């Protein structure tokens, strides 16, 4: 019987129990689009963990997307907690997701805004909460 080290977690970096390949990995590879704003938030968190810069830029609203994005390979993300959502299903055009993303040495608490553009959810911007 193999033992999993305390640092290894089953499932996807986004916190779901599904394996990365069938959870956020399929979004990163472009095989599917995130069906809800929360799913997009989770997949974007996983993209930061996996250094998926192209996915982050692709899922950023064209109005607010930066010209480039540099990710720090030394950054160690340690967990995502979804604290609340408003709207964000197939029946909505806007949504918010409030979350706490933990990293070695601290955390980011944000309320992110999302919009549906050409049928797909995209990240618009966010407010840092504390």
PDB file of C-alpha atoms in Angstrom:
ATOM      1  CA  UNK A   1       0.000   0.000   0.000  1.00  0.00           C
ATOM      2  CA  UNK A   2       1.419   3.371  -0.972  1.00  0.00           C
ATOM      3  CA  UNK A   3       1.207   6.318   1.336  1.00  0.00           C
ATOM      4  CA  UNK A   4       0.530   9.804   0.144  1.00  0.00           C
ATOM      5  CA  UNK A   5       2.799  12.455   1.585  1.00  0.00           C
ATOM      6  CA  UNK A   6       1.027  15.286   3.436  1.00  0.00           C
ATOM      7  CA  UNK A   7       1.977  17.689   0.607  1.00  0.00           C
ATOM      8  CA  UNK A   8       0.227  15.631  -2.071  1.00  0.00           C
ATOM      9  CA  UNK A   9      -3.506  16.216  -2.345  1.00  0.00           C
ATOM     10  CA  UNK A  10      -5.893  14.102  -4.352  1.00  0.00           C
ATOM     11  CA  UNK A  11      -7.976  15.853  -6.951  1.00  0.00           C
ATOM     12  CA  UNK A  12      -7.601  19.115  -8.775  1.00  0.00           C
ATOM     13  CA  UNK A  13      -5.716  22.165  -7.448  1.00  0.00           C
ATOM     14  CA  UNK A  14      -9.079  24.023  -7.474  1.00  0.00           C
ATOM     15  CA  UNK A  15     -10.225  21.920  -4.510  1.00  0.00           C
ATOM     16  CA  UNK A  16     -12.538  19.501  -6.326  1.00  0.00           C
ATOM     17  CA  UNK A  17     -11.961  15.779  -5.840  1.00  0.00           C
ATOM     18  CA  UNK A  18     -11.889  15.108  -9.612  1.00  0.00           C
ATOM     19  CA  UNK A  19      -8.447  14.562 -11.147  1.00  0.00           C
ATOM     20  CA  UNK A  20      -6.943  17.687 -12.708  1.00  0.00           C
ATOM     21  CA  UNK A  21      -7.177  16.256 -16.257  1.00  0.00           C
ATOM     22  CA  UNK A  22     -10.969  15.848 -16.080  1.00  0.00           C
ATOM     23  CA  UNK A  23     -11.598  18.908 -13.911  1.00  0.00           C
ATOM     24  CA  UNK A  24      -9.736  22.128 -14.771  1.00  0.00           C
ATOM     25  CA  UNK A  25      -7.287  20.487 -17.173  1.00  0.00           C
ATOM     26  CA  UNK A  26      -9.964  20.111 -19.865  1.00  0.00           C
ATOM     27  CA  UNK A  27     -10.645  23.864 -19.691  1.00  0.00           C
ATOM     28  CA  UNK A  28      -6.925  24.668 -19.843  1.00  0.00           C
ATOM     29  CA  UNK A  29      -6.531  22.447 -22.909  1.00  0.00           C
ATOM     30  CA  UNK A  30      -9.499  24.164 -24.614  1.00  0.00           C
ATOM     31  CA  UNK A  31     -11.601  20.982 -24.732  1.00  0.00           C
ATOM     32  CA  UNK A  32     -14.501  22.675 -22.914  1.00  0.00           C
ATOM     33  CA  UNK A  33     -15.508  26.064 -21.555  1.00  0.00           C
ATOM     34  CA  UNK A  34     -16.241  26.617 -17.879  1.00  0.00           C
ATOM     35  CA  UNK A  35     -20.047  26.357 -17.562  1.00  0.00           C
ATOM     36  CA  UNK A  36     -20.373  28.744 -14.602  1.00  0.00           C
ATOM     37  CA  UNK A  37     -18.529  31.735 -13.196  1.00  0.00           C
ATOM     38  CA  UNK A  38     -17.479  29.647 -10.185  1.00  0.00           C
ATOM     39  CA  UNK A  39     -16.069  26.939 -12.467  1.00  0.00           C
ATOM     40  CA  UNK A  40     -14.126  29.633 -14.325  1.00  0.00           C
ATOM     41  CA  UNK A  41     -12.818  31.032 -11.022  1.00  0.00           C
ATOM     42  CA  UNK A  42     -11.681  27.557  -9.981  1.00  0.00           C
ATOM     43  CA  UNK A  43     -10.039  26.926 -13.348  1.00  0.00           C
ATOM     44  CA  UNK A  44      -8.232  30.272 -13.214  1.00  0.00           C
ATOM     45  CA  UNK A  45      -6.901  29.440  -9.737  1.00  0.00           C
ATOM     46  CA  UNK A  46      -5.668  26.097 -11.103  1.00  0.00           C
ATOM     47  CA  UNK A  47      -4.107  27.974 -14.021  1.00  0.00           C
ATOM     48  CA  UNK A  48      -2.074  30.069 -11.580  1.00  0.00           C
ATOM     49  CA  UNK A  49      -0.968  26.858  -9.832  1.00  0.00           C
ATOM     50  CA  UNK A  50      -0.054  25.184 -13.150  1.00  0.00           C
ATOM     51  CA  UNK A  51       1.450  28.363 -14.714  1.00  0.00           C
ATOM     52  CA  UNK A  52      -1.096  28.308 -17.568  1.00  0.00           C
ATOM     53  CA  UNK A  53      -0.494  31.911 -18.674  1.00  0.00           C
ATOM     54  CA  UNK A  54      -2.231  31.545 -22.050  1.00  0.00           C
ATOM     55  CA  UNK A  55      -5.406  30.251 -20.402  1.00  0.00           C
ATOM     56  CA  UNK A  56      -5.436  33.136 -17.928  1.00  0.00           C
ATOM     57  CA  UNK A  57      -5.147  35.667 -20.759  1.00  0.00           C
ATOM     58  CA  UNK A  58      -7.736  33.843 -22.892  1.00  0.00           C
ATOM     59  CA  UNK A  59     -10.292  33.910 -20.045  1.00  0.00           C
ATOM     60  CA  UNK A  60      -9.728  37.584 -19.189  1.00  0.00           C
ATOM     61  CA  UNK A  61     -12.269  40.089 -20.541  1.00  0.00           C
ATOM     62  CA  UNK A  62     -10.788  41.927 -23.562  1.00  0.00           C
ATOM     63  CA  UNK A  63     -11.706  45.257 -21.934  1.00  0.00           C
ATOM     64  CA  UNK A  64      -9.511  44.628 -18.865  1.00  0.00           C
ATOM     65  CA  UNK A  65      -6.973  42.035 -20.094  1.00  0.00           C
ATOM     66  CA  UNK A  66      -3.335  43.071 -19.605  1.00  0.00           C
ATOM     67  CA  UNK A  67      -1.034  43.117 -22.608  1.00  0.00           C
ATOM     68  CA  UNK A  68       1.137  40.450 -21.012  1.00  0.00           C
ATOM     69  CA  UNK A  69       1.223  38.361 -17.870  1.00  0.00           C
ATOM     70  CA  UNK A  70       4.289  37.074 -16.072  1.00  0.00           C
ATOM     71  CA  UNK A  71       3.778  34.285 -13.552  1.00  0.00           C
ATOM     72  CA  UNK A  72       6.211  33.586 -10.748  1.00  0.00           C
ATOM     73  CA  UNK A  73       7.270  29.918 -10.879  1.00  0.00           C
ATOM     74  CA  UNK A  74       8.392  30.247  -7.250  1.00  0.00           C
ATOM     75  CA  UNK A  75       4.882  31.128  -6.051  1.00  0.00           C
ATOM     76  CA  UNK A  76       3.375  28.230  -4.100  1.00  0.00           C
ATOM     77  CA  UNK A  77      -0.426  28.319  -4.069  1.00  0.00           C
ATOM     78  CA  UNK A  78      -1.778  26.136  -1.267  1.00  0.00           C
ATOM     79  CA  UNK A  79      -5.572  26.229  -1.514  1.00  0.00           C
ATOM     80  CA  UNK A  80      -8.758  27.855  -2.737  1.00  0.00           C
ATOM     81  CA  UNK A  81     -11.869  28.527  -0.697  1.00  0.00           C
ATOM     82  CA  UNK A  82     -15.012  29.791  -2.436  1.00  0.00           C
ATOM     83  CA  UNK A  83     -16.789  32.036   0.079  1.00  0.00           C
ATOM     84  CA  UNK A  84     -19.791  33.074  -1.989  1.00  0.00           C
ATOM     85  CA  UNK A  85     -21.235  33.526  -5.464  1.00  0.00           C
ATOM     86  CA  UNK A  86     -23.943  35.658  -7.033  1.00  0.00           C
ATOM     87  CA  UNK A  87     -25.509  34.569 -10.303  1.00  0.00           C
ATOM     88  CA  UNK A  88     -23.065  32.981 -12.751  1.00  0.00           C
ATOM     89  CA  UNK A  89     -25.111  30.186 -14.334  1.00  0.00           C
ATOM     90  CA  UNK A  90     -26.139  29.715 -17.964  1.00  0.00           C
ATOM     91  CA  UNK A  91     -29.120  32.003 -17.249  1.00  0.00           C
ATOM     92  CA  UNK A  92     -26.984  35.022 -16.251  1.00  0.00           C
ATOM     93  CA  UNK A  93     -24.737  37.495 -18.034  1.00  0.00           C
ATOM     94  CA  UNK A  94     -22.812  38.749 -14.979  1.00  0.00           C
ATOM     95  CA  UNK A  95     -21.619  37.199 -11.743  1.00  0.00           C
ATOM     96  CA  UNK A  96     -19.393  37.635  -8.730  1.00  0.00           C
ATOM     97  CA  UNK A  97     -17.316  35.042  -6.910  1.00  0.00           C
ATOM     98  CA  UNK A  98     -15.828  35.826  -3.508  1.00  0.00           C
ATOM     99  CA  UNK A  99     -12.864  33.642  -2.618  1.00  0.00           C
ATOM    100  CA  UNK A 100      -9.733  33.241  -0.558  1.00  0.00           C
ATOM    101  CA  UNK A 101      -6.697  31.883  -2.377  1.00  0.00           C
ATOM    102  CA  UNK A 102      -3.928  30.828  -0.023  1.00  0.00           C
ATOM    103  CA  UNK A 103      -0.262  30.786  -0.840  1.00  0.00           C
ATOM    104  CA  UNK A 104       2.868  30.086   1.125  1.00  0.00           C
ATOM    105  CA  UNK A 105       3.127  33.115   3.412  1.00  0.00           C
ATOM    106  CA  UNK A 106      -0.371  34.570   3.047  1.00  0.00           C
ATOM    107  CA  UNK A 107      -3.659  34.707   1.207  1.00  0.00           C
ATOM    108  CA  UNK A 108      -5.634  36.770  -1.272  1.00  0.00           C
ATOM    109  CA  UNK A 109      -9.265  37.590  -0.422  1.00  0.00           C
ATOM    110  CA  UNK A 110     -11.107  38.964  -3.442  1.00  0.00           C
ATOM    111  CA  UNK A 111     -14.554  39.506  -4.901  1.00  0.00           C
ATOM    112  CA  UNK A 112     -14.138  38.894  -8.631  1.00  0.00           C
ATOM    113  CA  UNK A 113     -16.500  40.076 -11.351  1.00  0.00           C
ATOM    114  CA  UNK A 114     -17.290  37.942 -14.383  1.00  0.00           C
ATOM    115  CA  UNK A 115     -19.261  38.481 -17.593  1.00  0.00           C
ATOM    116  CA  UNK A 116     -20.418  36.214 -20.378  1.00  0.00           C
ATOM    117  CA  UNK A 117     -18.796  37.274 -23.638  1.00  0.00           C
ATOM    118  CA  UNK A 118     -19.713  35.446 -26.831  1.00  0.00           C
ATOM    119  CA  UNK A 119     -21.302  32.738 -24.687  1.00  0.00           C
ATOM    120  CA  UNK A 120     -18.265  32.123 -22.460  1.00  0.00           C
ATOM    121  CA  UNK A 121     -17.547  33.302 -18.931  1.00  0.00           C
ATOM    122  CA  UNK A 122     -14.575  35.646 -18.605  1.00  0.00           C
ATOM    123  CA  UNK A 123     -12.912  37.381 -15.672  1.00  0.00           C
ATOM    124  CA  UNK A 124     -13.428  41.160 -15.651  1.00  0.00           C
ATOM    125  CA  UNK A 125     -11.765  42.436 -12.485  1.00  0.00           C
ATOM    126  CA  UNK A 126     -11.941  42.191  -8.717  1.00  0.00           C
ATOM    127  CA  UNK A 127     -11.853  44.010  -5.419  1.00  0.00           C
ATOM    128  CA  UNK A 128      -9.337  43.003  -2.745  1.00  0.00           C
ATOM    129  CA  UNK A 129     -11.322  42.608   0.462  1.00  0.00           C
ATOM    130  CA  UNK A 130      -8.657  42.475   3.173  1.00  0.00           C
TER     131      UNK A 130
END
